């Protein structure tokens, strides 16, 4: 993947990254591509999956922080 493709994916929201990842998986499952194209698509899929994981980790962190603040408020 090129640096511009990596930078582009870094701007994606969760839904866009997830939707593109679903399309990548479908294309890989269909087959029919040569090895170089398949590998490039695989790399894009990996980058998209990492973007989704980053969004989910951020969401998890925010929920945990909100719960922690709520628990701290309950103990006062």
Short mmCIF file of C-alpha atoms in Angstrom, two decimals:
data_model
loop_
_atom_site.label_atom_id
_atom_site.label_comp_id
_atom_site.label_asym_id
_atom_site.label_seq_id
_atom_site.Cartn_x
_atom_site.Cartn_y
_atom_site.Cartn_z
CA UNK A 1 0.00 0.00 0.00
CA UNK A 2 1.15 3.51 -0.68
CA UNK A 3 1.54 6.12 2.02
CA UNK A 4 -1.38 8.07 0.55
CA UNK A 5 -3.63 4.99 0.81
CA UNK A 6 -2.61 4.48 4.44
CA UNK A 7 -3.21 8.17 5.14
CA UNK A 8 -6.61 7.97 3.43
CA UNK A 9 -7.70 4.98 5.51
CA UNK A 10 -6.57 6.80 8.67
CA UNK A 11 -9.29 9.39 8.00
CA UNK A 12 -12.11 6.84 7.74
CA UNK A 13 -14.81 6.62 10.33
CA UNK A 14 -15.74 3.22 11.70
CA UNK A 15 -18.69 2.62 9.40
CA UNK A 16 -16.80 3.50 6.24
CA UNK A 17 -13.82 1.32 7.18
CA UNK A 18 -16.15 -1.56 8.09
CA UNK A 19 -18.13 -1.27 4.85
CA UNK A 20 -14.99 -1.20 2.74
CA UNK A 21 -13.59 -4.15 4.68
CA UNK A 22 -16.75 -6.13 3.92
CA UNK A 23 -16.29 -5.36 0.22
CA UNK A 24 -12.62 -6.39 0.33
CA UNK A 25 -13.55 -9.72 1.92
CA UNK A 26 -16.22 -10.33 -0.73
CA UNK A 27 -13.77 -9.60 -3.53
CA UNK A 28 -11.14 -11.90 -2.03
CA UNK A 29 -13.71 -14.67 -1.57
CA UNK A 30 -14.77 -14.40 -5.21
CA UNK A 31 -11.21 -14.97 -6.34
CA UNK A 32 -10.24 -14.64 -9.97
CA UNK A 33 -7.55 -12.02 -9.33
CA UNK A 34 -3.89 -12.49 -9.95
CA UNK A 35 -1.55 -12.87 -6.99
CA UNK A 36 -0.32 -9.26 -6.94
CA UNK A 37 -3.86 -7.85 -6.97
CA UNK A 38 -4.95 -10.30 -4.28
CA UNK A 39 -2.03 -9.32 -2.05
CA UNK A 40 -2.69 -5.62 -2.54
CA UNK A 41 -6.34 -6.15 -1.64
CA UNK A 42 -5.34 -8.23 1.38
CA UNK A 43 -3.06 -5.42 2.58
CA UNK A 44 -5.89 -2.92 2.19
CA UNK A 45 -8.14 -5.24 4.18
CA UNK A 46 -5.57 -5.46 6.95
CA UNK A 47 -5.32 -1.65 7.10
CA UNK A 48 -9.11 -1.35 7.18
CA UNK A 49 -9.38 -3.96 9.94
CA UNK A 50 -6.76 -2.10 11.98
CA UNK A 51 -8.74 1.12 11.53
CA UNK A 52 -11.90 -0.59 12.76
CA UNK A 53 -10.05 -2.00 15.76
CA UNK A 54 -8.68 1.44 16.61
CA UNK A 55 -12.19 2.92 16.55
CA UNK A 56 -13.55 0.13 18.73
CA UNK A 57 -10.68 0.49 21.21
CA UNK A 58 -11.38 4.21 21.43
CA UNK A 59 -15.08 3.60 21.98
CA UNK A 60 -14.32 1.01 24.66
CA UNK A 61 -11.99 3.45 26.40
CA UNK A 62 -14.63 6.20 26.35
CA UNK A 63 -17.26 3.88 27.82
CA UNK A 64 -14.88 2.73 30.55
CA UNK A 65 -14.00 6.34 31.39
CA UNK A 66 -17.67 7.32 31.53
CA UNK A 67 -18.46 4.37 33.80
CA UNK A 68 -15.51 5.22 36.01
CA UNK A 69 -16.67 8.84 36.33
CA UNK A 70 -20.17 7.65 37.17
CA UNK A 71 -18.85 5.26 39.81
CA UNK A 72 -16.67 8.02 41.28
CA UNK A 73 -19.73 10.26 41.46
CA UNK A 74 -21.78 7.55 43.17
CA UNK A 75 -19.17 7.11 45.91
CA UNK A 76 -19.20 10.76 46.92
#
